[in-house]
Short mmCIF file of C-alpha atoms in Angstrom, two decimals:
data_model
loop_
_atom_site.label_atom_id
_atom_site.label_comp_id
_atom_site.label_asym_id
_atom_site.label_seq_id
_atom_site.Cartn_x
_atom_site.Cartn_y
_atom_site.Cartn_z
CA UNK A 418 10.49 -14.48 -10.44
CA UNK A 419 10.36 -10.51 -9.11
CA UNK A 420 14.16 -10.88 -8.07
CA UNK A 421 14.69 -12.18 -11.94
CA UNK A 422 13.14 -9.47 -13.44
CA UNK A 423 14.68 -6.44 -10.97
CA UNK A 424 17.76 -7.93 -12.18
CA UNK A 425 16.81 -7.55 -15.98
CA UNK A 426 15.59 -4.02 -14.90
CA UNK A 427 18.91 -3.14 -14.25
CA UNK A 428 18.66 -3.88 -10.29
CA UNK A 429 20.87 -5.94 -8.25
CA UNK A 430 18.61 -8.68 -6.91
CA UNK A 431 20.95 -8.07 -3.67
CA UNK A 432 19.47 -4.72 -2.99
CA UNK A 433 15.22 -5.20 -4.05
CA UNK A 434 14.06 -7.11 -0.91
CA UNK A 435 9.76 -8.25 -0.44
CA UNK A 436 8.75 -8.25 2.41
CA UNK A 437 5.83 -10.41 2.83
CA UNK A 438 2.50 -9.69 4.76
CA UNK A 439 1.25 -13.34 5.71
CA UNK A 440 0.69 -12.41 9.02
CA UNK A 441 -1.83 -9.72 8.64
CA UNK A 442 -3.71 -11.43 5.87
CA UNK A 443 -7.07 -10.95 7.21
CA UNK A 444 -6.63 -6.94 6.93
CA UNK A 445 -7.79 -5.78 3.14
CA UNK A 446 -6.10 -2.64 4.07
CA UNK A 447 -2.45 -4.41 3.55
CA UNK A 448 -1.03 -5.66 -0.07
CA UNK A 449 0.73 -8.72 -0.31
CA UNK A 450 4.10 -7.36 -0.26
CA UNK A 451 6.07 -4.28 0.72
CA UNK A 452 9.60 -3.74 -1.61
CA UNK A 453 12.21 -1.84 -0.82
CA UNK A 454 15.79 -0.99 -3.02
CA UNK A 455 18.56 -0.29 -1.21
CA UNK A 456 16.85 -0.96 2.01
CA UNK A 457 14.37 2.33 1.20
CA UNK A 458 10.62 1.64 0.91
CA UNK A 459 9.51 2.28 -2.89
CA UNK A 460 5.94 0.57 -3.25
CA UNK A 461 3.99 -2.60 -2.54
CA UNK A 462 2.83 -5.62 -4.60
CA UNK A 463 -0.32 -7.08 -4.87
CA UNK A 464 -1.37 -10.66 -5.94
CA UNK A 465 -4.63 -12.05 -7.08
CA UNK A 466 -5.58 -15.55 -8.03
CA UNK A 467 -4.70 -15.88 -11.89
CA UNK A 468 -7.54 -15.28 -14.33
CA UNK A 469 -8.55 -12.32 -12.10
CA UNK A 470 -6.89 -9.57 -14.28
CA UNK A 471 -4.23 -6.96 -13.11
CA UNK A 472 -6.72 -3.69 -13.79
CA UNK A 473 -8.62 -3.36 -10.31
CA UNK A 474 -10.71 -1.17 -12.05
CA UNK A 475 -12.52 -4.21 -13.58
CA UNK A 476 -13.04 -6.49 -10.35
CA UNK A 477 -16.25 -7.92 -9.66
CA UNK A 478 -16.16 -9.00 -6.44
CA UNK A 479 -17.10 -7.44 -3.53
CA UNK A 480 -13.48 -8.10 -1.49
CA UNK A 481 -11.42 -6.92 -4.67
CA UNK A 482 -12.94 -3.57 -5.06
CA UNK A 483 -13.29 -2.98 -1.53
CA UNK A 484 -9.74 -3.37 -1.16
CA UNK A 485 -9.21 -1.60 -4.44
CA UNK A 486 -10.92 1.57 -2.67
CA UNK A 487 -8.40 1.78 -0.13
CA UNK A 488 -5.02 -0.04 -1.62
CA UNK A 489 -5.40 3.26 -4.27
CA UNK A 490 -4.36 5.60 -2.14
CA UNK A 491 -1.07 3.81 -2.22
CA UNK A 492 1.99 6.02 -4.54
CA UNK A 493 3.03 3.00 -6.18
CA UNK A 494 1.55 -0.28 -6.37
CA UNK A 495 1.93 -3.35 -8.81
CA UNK A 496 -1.22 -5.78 -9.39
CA UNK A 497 -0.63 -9.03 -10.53
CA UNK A 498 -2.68 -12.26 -11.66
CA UNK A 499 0.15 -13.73 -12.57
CA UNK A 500 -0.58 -13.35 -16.10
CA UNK A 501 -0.60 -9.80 -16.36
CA UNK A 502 1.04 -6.65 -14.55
CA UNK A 503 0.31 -2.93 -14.14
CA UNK A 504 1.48 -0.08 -12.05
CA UNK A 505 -0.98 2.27 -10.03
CA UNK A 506 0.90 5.70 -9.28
CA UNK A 507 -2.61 6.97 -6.45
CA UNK A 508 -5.09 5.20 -8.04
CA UNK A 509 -4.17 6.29 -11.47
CA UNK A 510 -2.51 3.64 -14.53
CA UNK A 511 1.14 4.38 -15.15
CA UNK A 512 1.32 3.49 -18.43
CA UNK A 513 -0.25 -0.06 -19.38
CA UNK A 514 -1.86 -3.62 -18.15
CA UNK A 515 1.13 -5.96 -19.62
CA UNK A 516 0.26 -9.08 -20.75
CA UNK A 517 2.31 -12.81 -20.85
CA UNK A 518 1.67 -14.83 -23.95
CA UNK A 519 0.49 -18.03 -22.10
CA UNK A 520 -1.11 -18.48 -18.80
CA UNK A 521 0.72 -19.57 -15.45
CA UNK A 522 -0.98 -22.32 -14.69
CA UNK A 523 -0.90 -24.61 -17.75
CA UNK A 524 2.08 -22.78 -20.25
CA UNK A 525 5.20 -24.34 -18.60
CA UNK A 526 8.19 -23.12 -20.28
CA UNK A 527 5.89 -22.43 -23.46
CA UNK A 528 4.97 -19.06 -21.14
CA UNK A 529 6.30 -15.87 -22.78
CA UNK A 530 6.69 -12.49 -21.37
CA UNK A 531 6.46 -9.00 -23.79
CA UNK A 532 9.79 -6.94 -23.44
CA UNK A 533 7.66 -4.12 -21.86
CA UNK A 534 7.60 -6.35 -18.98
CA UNK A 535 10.68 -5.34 -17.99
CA UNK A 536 10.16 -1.59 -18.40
CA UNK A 537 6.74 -1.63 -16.45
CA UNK A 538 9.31 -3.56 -13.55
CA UNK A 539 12.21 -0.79 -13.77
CA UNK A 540 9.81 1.70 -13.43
CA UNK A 541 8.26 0.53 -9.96
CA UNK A 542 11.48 -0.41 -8.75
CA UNK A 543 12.85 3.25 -9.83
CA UNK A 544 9.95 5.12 -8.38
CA UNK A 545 10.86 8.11 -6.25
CA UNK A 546 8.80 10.21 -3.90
CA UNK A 547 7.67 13.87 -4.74
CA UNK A 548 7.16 16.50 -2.15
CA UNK A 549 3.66 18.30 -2.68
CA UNK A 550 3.76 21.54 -4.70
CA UNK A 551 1.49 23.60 -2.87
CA UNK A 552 -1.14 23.32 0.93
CA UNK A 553 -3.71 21.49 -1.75
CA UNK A 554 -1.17 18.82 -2.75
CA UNK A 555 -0.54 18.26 0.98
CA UNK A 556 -3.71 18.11 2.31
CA UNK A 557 -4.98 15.56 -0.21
CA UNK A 558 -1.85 13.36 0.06
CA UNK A 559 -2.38 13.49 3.78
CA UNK A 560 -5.44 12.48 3.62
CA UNK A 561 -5.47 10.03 1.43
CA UNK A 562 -2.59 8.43 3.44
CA UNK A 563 -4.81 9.39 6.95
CA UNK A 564 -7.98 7.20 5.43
CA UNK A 565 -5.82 4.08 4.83
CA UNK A 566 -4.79 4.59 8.69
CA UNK A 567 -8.13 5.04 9.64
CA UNK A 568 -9.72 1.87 7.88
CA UNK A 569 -6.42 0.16 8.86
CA UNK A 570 -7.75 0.84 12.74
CA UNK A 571 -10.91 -0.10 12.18
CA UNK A 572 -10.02 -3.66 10.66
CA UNK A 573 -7.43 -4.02 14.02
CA UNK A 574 -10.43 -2.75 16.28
CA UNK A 575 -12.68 -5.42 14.95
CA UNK A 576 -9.82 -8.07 15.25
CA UNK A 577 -9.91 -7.46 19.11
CA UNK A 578 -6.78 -5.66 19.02
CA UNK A 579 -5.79 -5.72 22.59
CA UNK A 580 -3.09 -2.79 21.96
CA UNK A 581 -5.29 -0.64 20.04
CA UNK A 582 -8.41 -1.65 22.30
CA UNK A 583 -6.39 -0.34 25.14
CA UNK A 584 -5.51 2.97 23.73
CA UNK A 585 -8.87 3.57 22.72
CA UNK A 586 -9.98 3.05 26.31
CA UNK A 587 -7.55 6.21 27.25
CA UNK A 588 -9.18 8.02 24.52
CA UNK A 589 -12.34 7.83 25.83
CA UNK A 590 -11.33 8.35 29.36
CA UNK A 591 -9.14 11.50 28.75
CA UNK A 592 -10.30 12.77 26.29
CA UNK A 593 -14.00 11.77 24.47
CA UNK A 594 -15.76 9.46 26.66
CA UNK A 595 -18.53 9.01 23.92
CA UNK A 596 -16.37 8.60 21.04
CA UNK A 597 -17.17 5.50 19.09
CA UNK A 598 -14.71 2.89 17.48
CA UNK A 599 -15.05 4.76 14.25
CA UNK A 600 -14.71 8.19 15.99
CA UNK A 601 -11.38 7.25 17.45
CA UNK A 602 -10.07 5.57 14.88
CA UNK A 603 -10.35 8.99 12.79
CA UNK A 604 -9.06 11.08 15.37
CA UNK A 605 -6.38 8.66 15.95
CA UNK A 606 -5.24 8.48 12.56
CA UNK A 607 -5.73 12.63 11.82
CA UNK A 608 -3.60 12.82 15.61
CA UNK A 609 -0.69 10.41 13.92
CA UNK A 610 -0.63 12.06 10.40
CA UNK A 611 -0.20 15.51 11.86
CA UNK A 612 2.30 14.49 14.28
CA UNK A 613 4.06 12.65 11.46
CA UNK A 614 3.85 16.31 9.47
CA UNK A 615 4.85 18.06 11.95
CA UNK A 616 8.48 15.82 12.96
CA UNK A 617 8.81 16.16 9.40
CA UNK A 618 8.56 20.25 9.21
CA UNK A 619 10.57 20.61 12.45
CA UNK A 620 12.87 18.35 10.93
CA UNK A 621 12.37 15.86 13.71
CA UNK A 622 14.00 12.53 13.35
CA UNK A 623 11.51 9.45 13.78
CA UNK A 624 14.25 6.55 12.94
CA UNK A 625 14.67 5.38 16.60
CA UNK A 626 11.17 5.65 17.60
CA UNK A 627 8.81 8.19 18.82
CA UNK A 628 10.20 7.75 21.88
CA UNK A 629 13.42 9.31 20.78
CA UNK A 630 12.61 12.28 19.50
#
């Protein structure tokens, strides 16, 4: 159905691909979906069991709003139900919830979308990244994007990550022998978003790897 409507947004269904995040379903850190256009990473999707609403603002349970608290710090995210749609531009509405006339489950072909369907679509798909203004507008998009890291490593830590297990061992042993899971996973994460900032203000390509730069 996504492909259907990029297309009626004025996207070639060719170039708007989702990548899906089965695999890591037990981390609340990750949405269901990642989308790029034209192979370029523009935002994620996430879908909840219909009836549940697309305003995470308004989620009762305990999982959806701890996952709300995180998935926010995301630039551009779509909730879905199936029933109704919304964008989330950092936690804040773009625009409105959109609402089918129908439900999912039980309409059939009696199921109805709004024409503002389309525009709420065309403007995830056309969303475009905007470099910080001023050392304030950095530092909070850092860390907003540092945090999700940070819980991210936590959720792997507790998984018995054997990768990230390992690397916290060398941590500890070069660096902060008493450092906890929690303490390492913050350091870690501050460690990678700097580094990240840094390639990026010394103009440092990161395509091939870290390990060709």
């Amino acid at each position: 159905m996504f492909q259907e409507l990029a297309d009626l947004a004025g996207n070639r269904p060719s170039t708007v691909t989702l990548i899906g995040e089965t695999a890591l379903t037990a981390l609340s850190t990750r949405p269901d979906y990642a989308v790029t256009n034209r192979k370029g990473l523009i935002g994620f999707i996430e879908i909840k069991a219909p009836g549940k609403g697309a305003d995470p603002r308004k989620f009762t349970e305990d999982h959806d709003k701890k996952q709300w608290r995180k998935l926010k710090c995301l630039p551009n995210l779509l909730y879905t139900d199936g029933n109704a749609f919304s964008v989330w531009n950092n936690g804040e509405l773009s625009g409105k919830v959109i609402k089918l006339d129908g439900d999912v489950e039980t309409s059939g072909k009696s199921l109805r979308a709004p024409q503002d369907l389309v525009g709420l679509v065309a403007s995830f798909l056309s969303w475009n990244p905007f470099p910080p203004r001023t050392a304030k507008e950095l530092a909070e998009i850092s860390a907003r994007l540092c945090r999700l890291l940070r819980d991210e490593v936590m959720e792997e830590l507790r998984r018995d990550n054997a990768s990230l297990e390992a690397l916290a061992k060398e941590w500890r042993d070069l660096l902060f022998p008493e450092a906890t899971d929690a303490q390492f996973a913050d350091g870690y994460a501050q460690a990678v978003t700097f580094g990240i900032l840094m390639a990026k203000a010394r103009n440092i390509s990161l395509a091939n790897g870290i390990g060709h730069a």
